[in-house]
Tab-separated table of C-alpha atoms in Angstrom:
chain	number	residue	atom	x	y	z
A	1	MET	CA	111.549	62.307	94.418
A	2	LEU	CA	109.236	64.971	95.858
A	3	ILE	CA	110.668	68.470	95.386
A	4	LEU	CA	109.527	71.710	96.994
A	5	GLY	CA	110.183	74.634	94.644
A	6	ILE	CA	110.529	78.228	95.892
A	7	GLU	CA	110.584	81.327	93.678
A	8	THR	CA	111.334	84.774	95.180
A	9	SER	CA	113.498	86.509	92.579
A	10	CYS	CA	111.415	89.670	92.257
A	11	ASP	CA	107.796	90.520	93.097
A	12	GLU	CA	106.105	87.113	92.930
A	13	THR	CA	106.181	84.580	95.771
A	14	GLY	CA	105.805	81.173	94.145
A	15	VAL	CA	105.801	77.713	95.716
A	16	ALA	CA	105.156	74.309	94.158
A	17	LEU	CA	105.478	70.574	94.777
A	18	TYR	CA	106.805	68.446	91.926
A	19	ASP	CA	107.174	64.665	91.982
A	20	ASP	CA	109.498	63.167	89.382
A	21	GLN	CA	107.098	60.247	88.916
A	22	GLN	CA	103.676	61.910	89.234
A	23	GLY	CA	104.497	65.378	87.904
A	24	LEU	CA	103.254	68.661	89.331
A	25	LEU	CA	101.138	68.052	92.437
A	26	ALA	CA	100.343	71.582	93.617
A	27	HIS	CA	101.419	75.169	93.155
A	28	ALA	CA	100.531	78.568	94.609
A	29	LEU	CA	101.487	82.133	93.775
A	30	TYR	CA	101.158	85.448	95.557
A	31	SER	CA	101.656	88.544	93.413
A	32	GLN	CA	102.823	91.872	94.833
A	33	ILE	CA	101.570	93.835	91.820
A	34	ASP	CA	99.002	95.859	93.768
A	35	MET	CA	101.593	96.900	96.354
A	36	HIS	CA	104.175	98.046	93.801
A	37	ALA	CA	101.644	99.678	91.455
A	38	ASP	CA	101.579	102.783	93.646
A	39	TYR	CA	105.285	103.264	92.910
A	40	GLY	CA	105.164	102.493	89.194
A	41	GLY	CA	107.594	99.581	89.582
A	42	VAL	CA	109.112	97.103	92.007
A	43	VAL	CA	110.551	98.490	95.252
A	44	PRO	CA	113.208	95.921	96.275
A	45	GLU	CA	112.965	96.365	100.048
A	46	LEU	CA	109.182	96.068	100.028
A	47	ALA	CA	109.424	92.988	97.838
A	48	SER	CA	111.807	91.282	100.266
A	49	ARG	CA	109.627	92.028	103.293
A	50	ASP	CA	106.543	90.680	101.587
A	51	HIS	CA	108.321	87.447	100.652
A	52	VAL	CA	109.133	87.006	104.355
A	53	ARG	CA	105.440	87.324	105.213
A	54	LYS	CA	104.050	85.102	102.472
A	55	LEU	CA	106.571	82.321	101.845
A	56	LEU	CA	105.992	79.878	104.715
A	57	PRO	CA	102.177	80.140	104.540
A	58	LEU	CA	102.377	79.330	100.821
A	59	CYS	CA	104.599	76.320	101.565
A	60	ASP	CA	101.985	75.034	103.991
A	61	GLN	CA	99.244	75.743	101.439
A	62	VAL	CA	100.753	73.596	98.678
A	63	LEU	CA	101.431	70.762	101.122
A	64	VAL	CA	97.773	70.750	102.118
A	65	GLN	CA	96.677	70.889	98.457
A	66	ALA	CA	98.863	67.907	97.607
A	67	GLY	CA	97.906	65.935	100.699
A	68	LYS	CA	101.526	65.904	101.859
A	69	THR	CA	103.429	66.894	104.985
A	70	ARG	CA	106.864	68.440	105.383
A	71	SER	CA	108.291	65.009	106.206
A	72	ASP	CA	107.350	63.870	102.675
A	73	ILE	CA	109.662	66.445	101.062
A	74	GLU	CA	112.786	64.815	99.597
A	75	GLY	CA	114.517	67.873	98.183
A	76	ILE	CA	114.167	71.651	97.993
A	77	ALA	CA	114.921	73.922	95.039
A	78	TYR	CA	114.955	77.712	95.238
A	79	THR	CA	115.756	80.553	92.870
A	80	ALA	CA	119.389	81.536	93.431
A	81	GLY	CA	119.511	84.178	90.694
A	82	PRO	CA	119.391	86.309	88.706
A	83	GLY	CA	117.146	88.663	90.662
A	84	LEU	CA	116.923	91.167	93.499
A	85	ILE	CA	119.512	90.199	96.101
A	86	GLY	CA	117.232	90.741	99.103
A	87	ALA	CA	114.396	88.768	97.558
A	88	LEU	CA	116.759	85.958	96.578
A	89	MET	CA	118.122	85.773	100.125
A	90	VAL	CA	114.624	85.290	101.552
A	91	GLY	CA	113.969	82.251	99.372
A	92	GLY	CA	117.451	80.858	99.909
A	93	SER	CA	117.267	81.289	103.683
A	94	VAL	CA	113.925	79.523	103.967
A	95	ALA	CA	115.051	76.729	101.626
A	96	HIS	CA	118.248	76.077	103.563
A	97	ALA	CA	116.511	76.266	106.940
A	98	LEU	CA	113.873	73.752	105.853
A	99	GLY	CA	116.470	71.540	104.252
A	100	PHE	CA	118.563	71.497	107.425
A	101	ALA	CA	115.529	70.775	109.591
A	102	LEU	CA	114.277	67.975	107.329
A	103	GLY	CA	117.671	66.560	106.451
A	104	VAL	CA	117.091	66.804	102.693
A	105	PRO	CA	119.289	68.195	99.877
A	106	VAL	CA	118.864	71.813	98.792
A	107	LEU	CA	119.806	73.389	95.463
A	108	GLY	CA	119.807	76.946	94.132
A	109	VAL	CA	118.305	77.055	90.623
A	110	HIS	CA	118.926	79.536	87.815
A	111	HIS	CA	115.793	81.634	87.313
A	112	MET	CA	116.023	81.710	83.512
A	113	GLU	CA	116.679	77.971	83.320
A	114	GLY	CA	113.419	77.607	85.210
A	115	HIS	CA	111.646	79.693	82.573
A	116	LEU	CA	113.344	77.784	79.759
A	117	LEU	CA	112.158	74.440	81.151
A	118	ALA	CA	108.618	75.585	82.053
A	119	PRO	CA	107.137	74.162	78.795
A	120	MET	CA	108.275	70.727	80.018
A	121	LEU	CA	105.361	70.902	82.473
A	122	GLU	CA	102.887	70.720	79.580
A	123	ASP	CA	101.349	67.572	78.076
A	124	ASN	CA	103.336	67.971	74.842
A	125	PRO	CA	106.824	69.061	75.907
A	126	PRO	CA	109.566	69.775	73.364
A	127	ALA	CA	112.385	67.324	72.739
A	128	PHE	CA	116.022	68.363	72.667
A	129	PRO	CA	117.589	70.025	70.786
A	130	PHE	CA	115.651	73.266	70.371
A	131	VAL	CA	116.115	77.017	70.136
A	132	ALA	CA	114.743	79.010	73.049
A	133	LEU	CA	113.636	82.628	73.059
A	134	LEU	CA	113.798	83.850	76.659
A	135	VAL	CA	111.916	87.105	76.762
A	136	SER	CA	110.995	88.898	79.971
A	137	GLY	CA	111.381	92.149	81.860
A	138	GLY	CA	115.046	91.495	82.523
A	139	HIS	CA	116.162	89.281	79.632
A	140	THR	CA	115.868	88.893	75.878
A	141	GLN	CA	118.010	85.998	74.721
A	142	LEU	CA	118.187	83.375	71.996
A	143	VAL	CA	119.747	80.117	73.166
A	144	ARG	CA	120.442	76.785	71.499
A	145	VAL	CA	119.520	74.055	73.978
A	146	ASP	CA	120.969	70.565	73.511
A	147	GLY	CA	120.113	69.373	77.017
A	148	ILE	CA	119.700	70.688	80.530
A	149	GLY	CA	122.794	72.762	81.187
A	150	GLU	CA	123.938	72.484	77.568
A	151	TYR	CA	123.347	76.043	76.391
A	152	GLU	CA	124.870	78.009	73.547
A	153	MET	CA	124.096	81.721	73.616
A	154	LEU	CA	123.089	82.792	70.104
A	155	GLY	CA	122.076	86.371	70.745
A	156	GLU	CA	120.846	88.757	73.409
A	157	SER	CA	119.824	92.342	73.939
A	158	VAL	CA	122.704	94.799	73.900
A	159	ASP	CA	120.692	97.211	76.042
A	160	ASP	CA	117.093	96.911	77.266
A	161	ALA	CA	115.036	93.723	77.462
A	162	ALA	CA	111.776	93.519	75.513
A	163	GLY	CA	109.722	93.310	78.702
A	164	GLU	CA	111.379	96.414	80.088
A	165	ALA	CA	110.622	98.236	76.837
A	166	PHE	CA	106.949	97.258	77.217
A	167	ASP	CA	106.903	98.647	80.769
A	168	LYS	CA	108.563	101.912	79.712
A	169	ALA	CA	106.171	102.316	76.774
A	170	ALA	CA	103.286	101.832	79.196
A	171	LYS	CA	104.560	104.683	81.375
A	172	MET	CA	104.820	106.935	78.334
A	173	LEU	CA	101.188	106.171	77.564
A	174	GLY	CA	100.069	106.773	81.147
A	175	LEU	CA	99.299	103.110	81.847
A	176	ASP	CA	99.653	101.460	85.233
A	177	TYR	CA	102.219	98.866	86.325
A	178	PRO	CA	102.776	96.165	85.121
A	179	GLY	CA	102.938	97.710	81.692
A	180	GLY	CA	103.297	94.756	79.322
A	181	PRO	CA	99.794	93.294	79.633
A	182	ARG	CA	98.253	96.773	79.627
A	183	VAL	CA	100.036	97.794	76.431
A	184	ALA	CA	98.865	94.549	74.803
A	185	ALA	CA	95.281	95.135	75.918
A	186	LEU	CA	95.312	98.725	74.650
A	187	ALA	CA	96.871	97.610	71.350
A	188	GLU	CA	93.802	95.482	70.642
A	189	LYS	CA	91.889	98.747	70.171
A	190	GLY	CA	94.503	100.241	67.848
A	191	THR	CA	94.239	100.952	64.142
A	192	GLU	CA	96.532	98.920	61.887
A	193	GLY	CA	98.912	101.051	59.841
A	194	ARG	CA	98.258	104.298	61.707
A	195	TYR	CA	101.920	104.343	62.777
A	196	ARG	CA	104.984	102.464	61.580
A	197	PHE	CA	107.722	101.952	64.170
A	198	PRO	CA	111.264	100.726	63.373
A	199	ARG	CA	112.310	97.076	63.727
A	200	PRO	CA	115.693	97.588	65.429
A	201	MET	CA	118.761	95.616	64.271
A	202	THR	CA	116.797	93.571	61.736
A	203	ASP	CA	118.523	95.245	58.794
A	204	ARG	CA	121.887	93.761	59.751
A	205	PRO	CA	123.103	90.187	60.249
A	206	GLY	CA	123.285	88.593	63.665
A	207	LEU	CA	120.925	87.554	66.443
A	208	ASP	CA	121.380	90.330	68.989
A	209	PHE	CA	118.562	92.672	69.989
A	210	SER	CA	118.249	96.344	70.896
A	211	PHE	CA	115.143	98.064	72.211
A	212	SER	CA	116.474	101.373	73.562
A	213	GLY	CA	116.011	103.132	70.218
A	214	LEU	CA	112.465	101.817	69.955
A	215	LYS	CA	111.706	103.325	73.367
A	216	THR	CA	113.072	106.674	72.179
A	217	PHE	CA	110.985	106.500	68.998
A	218	THR	CA	107.893	105.744	71.098
A	219	LEU	CA	108.585	108.665	73.432
A	220	ASN	CA	109.050	111.045	70.502
A	221	THR	CA	105.785	109.839	68.947
A	222	VAL	CA	103.900	110.313	72.211
A	223	ASN	CA	105.386	113.783	72.719
A	224	ALA	CA	104.543	114.840	69.171
A	225	ALA	CA	100.936	113.730	69.558
A	226	SER	CA	100.737	115.440	72.936
A	227	ASP	CA	102.128	118.708	71.539
A	228	ALA	CA	99.630	118.526	68.696
A	229	GLY	CA	96.804	117.995	71.172
A	230	THR	CA	95.815	114.669	69.616
A	231	LEU	CA	96.921	112.259	72.358
A	232	GLY	CA	93.502	110.841	73.160
A	233	GLU	CA	92.604	107.245	73.949
A	234	GLN	CA	92.446	106.166	70.304
A	235	GLU	CA	95.808	107.775	69.571
A	236	LYS	CA	97.308	105.952	72.543
A	237	ALA	CA	95.847	102.683	71.278
A	238	ASP	CA	97.314	103.286	67.816
A	239	ILE	CA	100.758	103.950	69.327
A	240	ALA	CA	100.472	100.878	71.561
A	241	LEU	CA	99.654	98.718	68.544
A	242	ALA	CA	102.555	100.115	66.524
A	243	PHE	CA	104.946	99.544	69.418
A	244	GLU	CA	103.749	95.985	70.065
A	245	ALA	CA	103.914	95.128	66.368
A	246	ALA	CA	107.501	96.410	66.170
A	247	VAL	CA	108.614	94.286	69.132
A	248	VAL	CA	106.817	91.187	67.841
A	249	ASP	CA	108.200	91.568	64.312
A	250	THR	CA	111.718	92.073	65.654
A	251	LEU	CA	111.543	88.967	67.841
A	252	THR	CA	110.013	86.927	65.023
A	253	ILE	CA	112.662	87.919	62.485
A	254	LYS	CA	115.459	87.008	64.897
A	255	CYS	CA	113.825	83.692	65.792
A	256	ARG	CA	113.506	82.758	62.135
A	257	ARG	CA	117.206	83.484	61.648
A	258	ALA	CA	118.084	81.385	64.699
A	259	LEU	CA	116.109	78.386	63.455
A	260	GLN	CA	117.660	78.646	60.015
A	261	GLN	CA	121.153	79.111	61.433
A	262	THR	CA	120.970	76.128	63.801
A	263	GLY	CA	118.863	73.835	61.644
A	264	CYS	CA	116.518	73.249	64.604
A	265	LEU	CA	112.822	72.949	63.852
A	266	ARG	CA	111.641	73.378	67.443
A	267	LEU	CA	111.298	76.804	69.047
A	268	VAL	CA	110.555	77.299	72.741
A	269	ILE	CA	109.415	80.708	73.987
A	270	ALA	CA	109.525	81.401	77.704
A	271	GLY	CA	109.373	84.285	80.154
A	272	GLY	CA	106.655	86.812	80.890
A	273	VAL	CA	106.469	88.285	77.377
A	274	SER	CA	105.895	84.782	75.943
A	275	ALA	CA	102.291	85.107	77.141
A	276	ASN	CA	101.711	87.855	74.548
A	277	LYS	CA	99.085	86.584	72.102
A	278	ARG	CA	100.374	88.521	69.108
A	279	LEU	CA	103.876	87.150	69.667
A	280	ARG	CA	102.667	83.555	69.973
A	281	SER	CA	100.615	83.840	66.803
A	282	ALA	CA	103.443	85.407	64.783
A	283	LEU	CA	105.971	82.792	65.899
A	284	GLU	CA	103.592	79.926	65.146
A	285	VAL	CA	103.014	81.212	61.604
A	286	MET	CA	106.766	81.677	61.093
A	287	ALA	CA	107.629	78.213	62.411
A	288	GLN	CA	104.957	76.524	60.301
A	289	LYS	CA	106.386	78.099	57.158
A	290	LEU	CA	109.745	76.558	58.047
A	291	GLY	CA	108.170	73.179	58.821
A	292	GLY	CA	108.783	73.607	62.524
A	293	SER	CA	106.770	74.014	65.707
A	294	VAL	CA	106.548	76.310	68.725
A	295	PHE	CA	106.279	75.311	72.375
A	296	TYR	CA	105.368	77.457	75.360
A	297	ALA	CA	103.996	77.123	78.854
A	298	ARG	CA	100.446	77.893	79.880
A	299	PRO	CA	100.060	81.612	80.756
A	300	GLU	CA	100.287	81.069	84.537
A	301	PHE	CA	103.718	79.475	84.065
A	302	CYS	CA	105.044	82.174	81.714
A	303	THR	CA	105.485	84.666	84.528
A	304	ASP	CA	107.532	83.861	87.646
A	305	ASN	CA	106.261	80.786	89.485
A	306	GLY	CA	107.333	78.007	91.815
A	307	ALA	CA	106.447	75.167	89.442
A	308	MET	CA	109.258	75.949	87.008
A	309	ILE	CA	111.776	76.094	89.863
A	310	ALA	CA	110.531	72.805	91.302
A	311	TYR	CA	110.829	71.130	87.883
A	312	ALA	CA	114.295	72.501	87.113
A	313	GLY	CA	115.431	71.635	90.618
A	314	ALA	CA	114.092	68.092	90.322
A	315	GLN	CA	116.217	67.463	87.232
A	316	ARG	CA	119.410	68.625	88.898
A	317	LEU	CA	118.737	67.178	92.358
A	318	SER	CA	117.970	63.811	90.755
A	319	ALA	CA	121.379	64.007	89.069
A	320	GLY	CA	123.043	64.468	92.451
A	321	GLN	CA	123.632	68.232	92.329
A	322	ARG	CA	123.116	70.175	95.563
A	323	ASP	CA	124.275	73.226	97.503
A	324	GLY	CA	126.895	73.169	100.189
A	325	GLU	CA	126.182	74.808	103.528
A	326	ARG	CA	126.110	78.343	102.126
A	327	ILE	CA	123.069	80.036	100.591
A	328	VAL	CA	123.593	80.836	96.925
A	329	ALA	CA	122.319	84.257	95.807
A	330	VAL	CA	123.631	85.613	92.507
A	331	PRO	CA	122.008	88.838	91.236
A	332	ARG	CA	123.752	88.488	87.839
A	333	TRP	CA	124.381	84.984	86.548
A	334	PRO	CA	125.048	84.022	82.880
A	335	MET	CA	123.033	80.904	82.120
A	336	ASN	CA	125.707	79.406	79.871
A	337	THR	CA	127.962	78.974	82.925
A	338	LEU	CA	125.666	76.285	84.370
A	339	PRO	CA	126.975	72.707	84.526
A	340	PRO	CA	125.232	70.149	82.300
A	341	VAL	CA	123.052	67.320	83.524
A	342	ALA	CA	124.510	64.234	81.852
A	343	GLU	CA	121.195	62.420	81.529
A	344	PRO	CA	118.367	64.981	81.565
A	345	ARG	CA	115.289	63.618	83.309
A	346	GLN	CA	112.568	65.267	81.266
A	347	ASN	CA	110.415	62.339	80.182
A	348	GLY	CA	113.297	60.955	78.136
A	349	LEU	CA	112.555	63.372	75.334
A	350	VAL	CA	115.925	63.571	73.609
A	351	ASP	CA	116.511	62.973	69.938
């Protein structure tokens, strides 16, 4: 079954073609980062307009790359949420229009389920069950995954997501949007031990997260250095390193607890922050000590992309799930409300 995947939840226009027999055939991505950088963050109306301009050309591009035509498409998957409502409606409208014209089934896919399943696109995908850390600009969640659509929420952020905290810390340090990668790059120049930031909610039981206090601590540290006249480039790098280390340690501690609590030895990390090198390294060391292993997607599939939507859509479309006549666009959508797929089609990797 050849599936066209469409991702337009925020500021990335992603399109991909996935075949359930041959795997990923082609994918393309257009990023709006340069456009939104002038505003220090995503402007929803501008994002929606740019999706309108870029989406159909990208669809044609991946068809050419794969040596396919529109008549070869057997199903269409699009991001139905969570996300910016205008951006979601662009992807949903195009998906439904194409589906109607081609006479093929269409399905709205959960954005975070797409991220969670992105490691399945790799050569060594994880088997079920596993624990997933979904960590991005909008979400920080720990989920037990027993199959596609079989999700048990273990913990989540009670306030800000880790990715959002990275972006806010970047603004405090005078770094451009997007902040996460820039904080990580600056942290590489930092001095270990120069600052010690708190590891929020690690001194109490449970698997929930909180990053609002860490943002406040970062702001106070930046202001103190600025008032003292010491906020130069090295000082900024030292603060960036201390901030990154605090986030990574917090996520690692919670992941270790989740693995021990569930008895799972497989950990999947997904979402934009999963591309962070320090986080990957810390989680791999932690998992190895427990006799487990860590799985993640290649960096280009950590951030928003069409390939993850095409893959997730293929699993559900193959199981007979599809939209009705109405476009589905859900800005807020708990992932544990998704229906299960009775027989997940992910290379048969269930044990």
